[in-house]
Coordinates of N, CA and C and ligand atoms in Angstrom, one line a residue:
X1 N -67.2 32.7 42.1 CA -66.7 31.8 41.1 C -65.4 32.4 40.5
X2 N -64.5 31.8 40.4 CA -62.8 31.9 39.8 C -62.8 31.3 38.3
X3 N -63.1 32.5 37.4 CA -63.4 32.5 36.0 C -62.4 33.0 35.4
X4 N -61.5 31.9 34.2 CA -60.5 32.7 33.4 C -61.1 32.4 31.7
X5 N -60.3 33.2 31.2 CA -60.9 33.4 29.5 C -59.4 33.3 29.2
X6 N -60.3 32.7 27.5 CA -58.7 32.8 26.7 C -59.1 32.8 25.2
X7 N -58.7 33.1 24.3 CA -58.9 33.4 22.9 C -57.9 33.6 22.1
X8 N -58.2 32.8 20.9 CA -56.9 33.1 19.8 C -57.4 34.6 19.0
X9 N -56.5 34.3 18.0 CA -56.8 35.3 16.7 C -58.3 35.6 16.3
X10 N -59.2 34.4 15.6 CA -60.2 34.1 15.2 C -61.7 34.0 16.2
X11 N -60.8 34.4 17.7 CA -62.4 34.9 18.9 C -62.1 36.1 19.8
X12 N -60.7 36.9 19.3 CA -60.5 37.6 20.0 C -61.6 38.8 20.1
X13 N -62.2 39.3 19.2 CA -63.0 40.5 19.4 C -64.4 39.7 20.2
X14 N -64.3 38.7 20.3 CA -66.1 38.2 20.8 C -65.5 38.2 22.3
X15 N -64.6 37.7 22.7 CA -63.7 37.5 24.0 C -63.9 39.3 24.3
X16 N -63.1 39.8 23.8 CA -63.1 41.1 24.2 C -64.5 42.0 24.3
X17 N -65.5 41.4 24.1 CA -66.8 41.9 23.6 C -67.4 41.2 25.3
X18 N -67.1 40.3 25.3 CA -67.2 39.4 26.5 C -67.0 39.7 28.2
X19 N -65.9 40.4 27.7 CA -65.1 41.2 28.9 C -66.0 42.2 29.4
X20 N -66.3 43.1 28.5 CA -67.2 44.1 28.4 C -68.4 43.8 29.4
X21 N -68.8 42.7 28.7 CA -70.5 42.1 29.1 C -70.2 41.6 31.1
X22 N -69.0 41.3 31.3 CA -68.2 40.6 32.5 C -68.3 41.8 33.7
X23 N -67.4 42.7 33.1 CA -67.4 44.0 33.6 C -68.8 44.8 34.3
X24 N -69.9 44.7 33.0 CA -70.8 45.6 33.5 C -71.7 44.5 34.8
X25 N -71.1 43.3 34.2 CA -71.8 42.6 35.3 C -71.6 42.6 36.6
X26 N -70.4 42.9 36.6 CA -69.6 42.9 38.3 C -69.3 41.2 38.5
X27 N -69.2 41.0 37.6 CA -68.0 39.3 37.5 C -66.7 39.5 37.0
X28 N -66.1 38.8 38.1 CA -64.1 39.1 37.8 C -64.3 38.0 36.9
X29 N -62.8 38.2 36.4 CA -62.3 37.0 35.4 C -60.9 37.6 35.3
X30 N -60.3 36.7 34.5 CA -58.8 36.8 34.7 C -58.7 36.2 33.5
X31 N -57.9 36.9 32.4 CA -57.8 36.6 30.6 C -56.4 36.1 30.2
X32 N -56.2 35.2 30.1 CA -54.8 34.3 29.6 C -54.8 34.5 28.3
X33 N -55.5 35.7 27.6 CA -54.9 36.1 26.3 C -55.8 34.9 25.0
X34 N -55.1 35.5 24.1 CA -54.9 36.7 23.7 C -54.6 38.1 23.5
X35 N -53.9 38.5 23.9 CA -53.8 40.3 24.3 C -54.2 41.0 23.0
X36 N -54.0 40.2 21.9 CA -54.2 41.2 20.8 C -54.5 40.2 19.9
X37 N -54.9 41.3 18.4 CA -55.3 40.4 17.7 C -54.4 39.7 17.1
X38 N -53.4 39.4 17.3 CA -52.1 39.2 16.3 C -52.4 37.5 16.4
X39 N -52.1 36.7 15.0 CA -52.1 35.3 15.0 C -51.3 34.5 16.0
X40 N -52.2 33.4 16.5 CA -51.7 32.6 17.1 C -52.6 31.4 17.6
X41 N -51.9 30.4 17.9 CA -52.0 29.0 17.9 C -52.9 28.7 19.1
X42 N -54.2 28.0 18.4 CA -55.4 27.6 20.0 C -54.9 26.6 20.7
X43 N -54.2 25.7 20.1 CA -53.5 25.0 21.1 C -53.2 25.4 22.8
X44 N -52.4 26.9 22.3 CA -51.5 27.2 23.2 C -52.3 27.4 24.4
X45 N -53.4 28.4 24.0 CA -54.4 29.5 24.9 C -54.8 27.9 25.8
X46 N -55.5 27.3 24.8 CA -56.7 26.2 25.4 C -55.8 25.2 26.5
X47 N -54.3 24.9 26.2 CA -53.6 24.3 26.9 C -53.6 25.3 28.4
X48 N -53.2 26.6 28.5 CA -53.3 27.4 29.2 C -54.4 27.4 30.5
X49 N -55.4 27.5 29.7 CA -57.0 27.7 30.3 C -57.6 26.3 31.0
X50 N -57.2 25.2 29.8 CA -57.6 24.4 30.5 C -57.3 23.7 31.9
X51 N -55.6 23.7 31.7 CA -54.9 23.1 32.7 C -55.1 24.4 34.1
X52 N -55.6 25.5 34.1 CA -55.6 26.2 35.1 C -57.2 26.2 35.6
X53 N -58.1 25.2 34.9 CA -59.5 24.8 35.3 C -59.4 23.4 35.6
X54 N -58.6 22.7 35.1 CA -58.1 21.3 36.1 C -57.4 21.2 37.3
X55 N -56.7 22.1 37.7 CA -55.9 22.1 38.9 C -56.7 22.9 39.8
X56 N -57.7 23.3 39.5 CA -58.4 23.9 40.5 C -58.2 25.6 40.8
X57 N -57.4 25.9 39.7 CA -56.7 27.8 40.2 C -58.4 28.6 39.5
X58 N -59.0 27.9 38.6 CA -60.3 28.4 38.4 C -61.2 27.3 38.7
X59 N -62.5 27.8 38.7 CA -63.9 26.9 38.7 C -64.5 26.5 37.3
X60 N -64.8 28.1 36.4 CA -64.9 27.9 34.8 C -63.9 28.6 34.1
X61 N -64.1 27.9 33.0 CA -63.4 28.4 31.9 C -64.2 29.1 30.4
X62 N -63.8 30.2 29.6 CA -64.6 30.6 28.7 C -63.6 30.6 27.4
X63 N -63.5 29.7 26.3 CA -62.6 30.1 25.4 C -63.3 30.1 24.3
X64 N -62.6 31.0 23.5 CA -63.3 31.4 21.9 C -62.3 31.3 21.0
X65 N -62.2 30.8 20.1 CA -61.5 30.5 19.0 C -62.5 30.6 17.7
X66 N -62.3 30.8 16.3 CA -62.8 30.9 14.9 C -64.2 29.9 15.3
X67 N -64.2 28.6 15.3 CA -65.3 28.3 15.2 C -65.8 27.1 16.5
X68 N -64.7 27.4 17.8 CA -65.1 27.3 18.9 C -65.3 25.9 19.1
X69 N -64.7 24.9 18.5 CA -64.9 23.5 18.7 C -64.1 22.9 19.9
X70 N -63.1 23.8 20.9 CA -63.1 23.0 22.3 C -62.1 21.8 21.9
X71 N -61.2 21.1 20.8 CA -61.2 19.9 20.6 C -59.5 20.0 21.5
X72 N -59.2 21.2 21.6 CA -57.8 21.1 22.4 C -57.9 20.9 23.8
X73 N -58.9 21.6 24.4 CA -59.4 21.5 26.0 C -59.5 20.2 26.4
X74 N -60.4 19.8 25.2 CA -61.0 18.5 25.7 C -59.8 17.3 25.9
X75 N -58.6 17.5 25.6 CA -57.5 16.7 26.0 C -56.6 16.7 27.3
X76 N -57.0 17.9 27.7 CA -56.8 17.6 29.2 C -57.4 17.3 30.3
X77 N -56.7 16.8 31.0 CA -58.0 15.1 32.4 C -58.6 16.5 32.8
X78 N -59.9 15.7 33.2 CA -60.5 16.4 34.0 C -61.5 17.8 33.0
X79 N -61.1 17.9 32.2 CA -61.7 19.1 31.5 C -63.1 18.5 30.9
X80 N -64.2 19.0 30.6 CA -65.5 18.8 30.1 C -66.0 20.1 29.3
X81 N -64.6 20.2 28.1 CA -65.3 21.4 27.4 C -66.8 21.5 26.5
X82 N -67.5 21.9 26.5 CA -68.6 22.1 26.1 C -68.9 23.3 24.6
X83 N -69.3 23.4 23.3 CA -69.0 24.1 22.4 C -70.8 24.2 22.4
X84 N -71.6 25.6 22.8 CA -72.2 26.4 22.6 C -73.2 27.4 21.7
X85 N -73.7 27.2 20.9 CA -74.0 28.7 20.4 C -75.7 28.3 20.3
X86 N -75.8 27.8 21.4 CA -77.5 28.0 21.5 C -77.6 28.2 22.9
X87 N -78.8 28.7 23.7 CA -79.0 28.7 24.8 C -79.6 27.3 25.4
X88 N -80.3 26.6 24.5 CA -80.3 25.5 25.0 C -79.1 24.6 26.2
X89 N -78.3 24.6 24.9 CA -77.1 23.5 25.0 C -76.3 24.0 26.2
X90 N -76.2 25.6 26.4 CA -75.6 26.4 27.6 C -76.1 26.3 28.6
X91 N -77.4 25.6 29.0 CA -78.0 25.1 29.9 C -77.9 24.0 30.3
X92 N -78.2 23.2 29.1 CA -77.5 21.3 29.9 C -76.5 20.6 29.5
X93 N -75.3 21.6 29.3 CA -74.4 21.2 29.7 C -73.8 21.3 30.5
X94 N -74.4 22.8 31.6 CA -74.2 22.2 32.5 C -75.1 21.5 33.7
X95 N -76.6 21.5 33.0 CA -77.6 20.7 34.1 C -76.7 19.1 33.8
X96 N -76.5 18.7 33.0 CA -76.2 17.6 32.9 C -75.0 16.6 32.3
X97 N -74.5 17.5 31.9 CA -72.7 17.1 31.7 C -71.7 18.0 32.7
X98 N -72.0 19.0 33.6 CA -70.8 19.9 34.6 C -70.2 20.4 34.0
X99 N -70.1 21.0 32.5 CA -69.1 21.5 31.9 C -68.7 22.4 32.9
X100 N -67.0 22.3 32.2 CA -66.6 23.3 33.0 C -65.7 24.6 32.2
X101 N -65.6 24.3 31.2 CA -65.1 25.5 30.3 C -66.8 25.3 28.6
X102 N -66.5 26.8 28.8 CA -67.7 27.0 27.8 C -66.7 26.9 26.7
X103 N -67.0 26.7 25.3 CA -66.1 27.0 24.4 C -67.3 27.7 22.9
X104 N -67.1 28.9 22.9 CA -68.0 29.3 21.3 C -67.1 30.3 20.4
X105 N -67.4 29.8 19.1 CA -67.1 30.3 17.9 C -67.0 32.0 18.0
X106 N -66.1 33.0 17.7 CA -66.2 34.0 17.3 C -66.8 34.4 15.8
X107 N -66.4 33.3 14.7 CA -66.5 33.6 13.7 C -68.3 33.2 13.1
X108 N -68.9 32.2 14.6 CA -70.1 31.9 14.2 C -71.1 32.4 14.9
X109 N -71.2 33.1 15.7 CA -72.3 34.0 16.2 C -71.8 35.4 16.8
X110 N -72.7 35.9 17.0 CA -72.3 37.4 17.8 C -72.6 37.7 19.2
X111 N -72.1 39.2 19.1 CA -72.2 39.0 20.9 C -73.4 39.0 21.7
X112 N -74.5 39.2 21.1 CA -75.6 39.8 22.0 C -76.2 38.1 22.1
X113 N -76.2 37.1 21.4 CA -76.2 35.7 21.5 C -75.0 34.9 22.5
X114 N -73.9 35.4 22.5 CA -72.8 34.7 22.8 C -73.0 35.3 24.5
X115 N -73.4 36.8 24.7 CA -73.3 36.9 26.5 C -74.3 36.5 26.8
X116 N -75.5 36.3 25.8 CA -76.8 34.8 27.2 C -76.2 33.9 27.6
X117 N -75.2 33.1 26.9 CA -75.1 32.1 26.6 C -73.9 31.7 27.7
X118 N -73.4 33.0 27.6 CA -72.0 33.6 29.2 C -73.0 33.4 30.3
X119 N -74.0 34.1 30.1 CA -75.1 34.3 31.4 C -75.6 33.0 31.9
X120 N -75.8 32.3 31.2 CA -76.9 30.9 31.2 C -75.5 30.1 31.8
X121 N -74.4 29.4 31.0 CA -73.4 29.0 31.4 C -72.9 29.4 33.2
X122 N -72.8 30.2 33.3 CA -72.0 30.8 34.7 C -73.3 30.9 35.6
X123 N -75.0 30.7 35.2 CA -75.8 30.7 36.5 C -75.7 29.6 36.7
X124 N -75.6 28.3 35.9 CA -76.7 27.3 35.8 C -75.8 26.5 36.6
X125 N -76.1 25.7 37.5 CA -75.9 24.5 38.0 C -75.7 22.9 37.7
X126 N -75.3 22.0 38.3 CA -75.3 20.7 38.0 C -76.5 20.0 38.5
X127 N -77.0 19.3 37.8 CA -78.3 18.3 38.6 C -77.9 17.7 39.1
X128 N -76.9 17.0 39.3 CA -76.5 15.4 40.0 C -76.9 14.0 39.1
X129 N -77.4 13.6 40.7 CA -77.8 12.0 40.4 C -77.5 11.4 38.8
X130 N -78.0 11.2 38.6 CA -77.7 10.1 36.8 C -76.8 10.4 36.5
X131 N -76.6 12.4 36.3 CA -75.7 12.9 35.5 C -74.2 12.6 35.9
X132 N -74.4 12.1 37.4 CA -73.1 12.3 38.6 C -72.4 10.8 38.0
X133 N -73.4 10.0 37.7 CA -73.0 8.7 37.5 C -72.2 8.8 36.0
X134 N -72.9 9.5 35.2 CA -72.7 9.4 33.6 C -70.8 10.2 33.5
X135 N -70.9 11.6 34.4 CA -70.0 12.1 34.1 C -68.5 11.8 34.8
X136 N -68.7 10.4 35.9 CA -67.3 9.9 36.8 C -67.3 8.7 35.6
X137 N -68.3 8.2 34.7 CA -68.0 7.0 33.5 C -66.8 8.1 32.2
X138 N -67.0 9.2 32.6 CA -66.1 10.0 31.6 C -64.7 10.2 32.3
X139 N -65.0 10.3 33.5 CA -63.5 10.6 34.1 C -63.2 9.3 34.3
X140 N -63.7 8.2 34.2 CA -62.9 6.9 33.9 C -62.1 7.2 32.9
X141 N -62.8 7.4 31.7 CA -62.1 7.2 30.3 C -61.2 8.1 30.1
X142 N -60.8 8.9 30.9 CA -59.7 9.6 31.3 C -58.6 9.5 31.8
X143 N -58.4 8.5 32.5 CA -57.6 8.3 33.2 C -56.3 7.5 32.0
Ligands
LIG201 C1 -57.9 30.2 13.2 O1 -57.9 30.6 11.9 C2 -58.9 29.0 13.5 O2 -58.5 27.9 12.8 C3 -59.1 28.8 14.9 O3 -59.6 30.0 15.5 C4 -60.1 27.8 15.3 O4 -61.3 27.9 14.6 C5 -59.7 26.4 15.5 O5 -60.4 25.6 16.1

């Protein structure tokens, strides 16, 4: 799986905390930044991340921002960001929505919660059927 990350100011240490958790796993990923903690605009990252998970150069996406609400991703076609911070939700969204970029808060949970939730997100699979129907009525409303 062709996994990139991206974080502003306000998720960069969970992102970077993330990397870590990536690393010892022996899963690549490829970080469109933030490189540092220095301020800067989610727009930019999420426009980045997303559009390189719509065109197909990745499979998922993982962005962190302050409090991880995903509302920039979710404007580009094709994208199904998903906002996270339970293991539940990290589970069916993608049994049942396909998300394809995870999106969680730095400023609202920590890391030992935030890498299940990396874990759970990047094992889990799509169920299909219903879900297959429900989520091409979303790429309708996309177009
Ligand atoms: C930055 O202060 C903060 O607004 C940003 O990280 C994010 O929470 C926006 O969604």
């Amino acid at each position: 799986m062709k996994l990139v990350l991206g974080a502003d100011h306000g998720g960069f240490d969970l992102k970077e905390n993330i990397k870590e958790y990536l690393k010892e796993q022996g899963i690549e990923f490829t970080d469109y930044g933030t490189l540092t903690g220095e301020r800067c605009d989610y727009p930019d990252i999420a426009k980045k991340v997303a559009e390189a998970v719509a065109d197909g150069t990745f499979d998922r996406g993982i962005l962190v921002c302050g409090i991880g609400i995903g509302i920039a991703a979710n404007k580009v076609h094709g994208i199904r960001a998903a906002l996270c911070h339970d293991c539940f939700s990290a589970e069916y969204c993608r049994r049942h929505n396909d998300a394809n970029i995870l999106t969680m808060g730095g400023r609202v949970i920590g890391p030992g919660l935030a890498r299940e939730i990396v874990r759970i997100f990047l094992s889990t699979g799509f169920d299909g059927g219903r879900h297959a129907v429900r989520v091409a009525k979303i790429a309708e409303m996309d177009k």
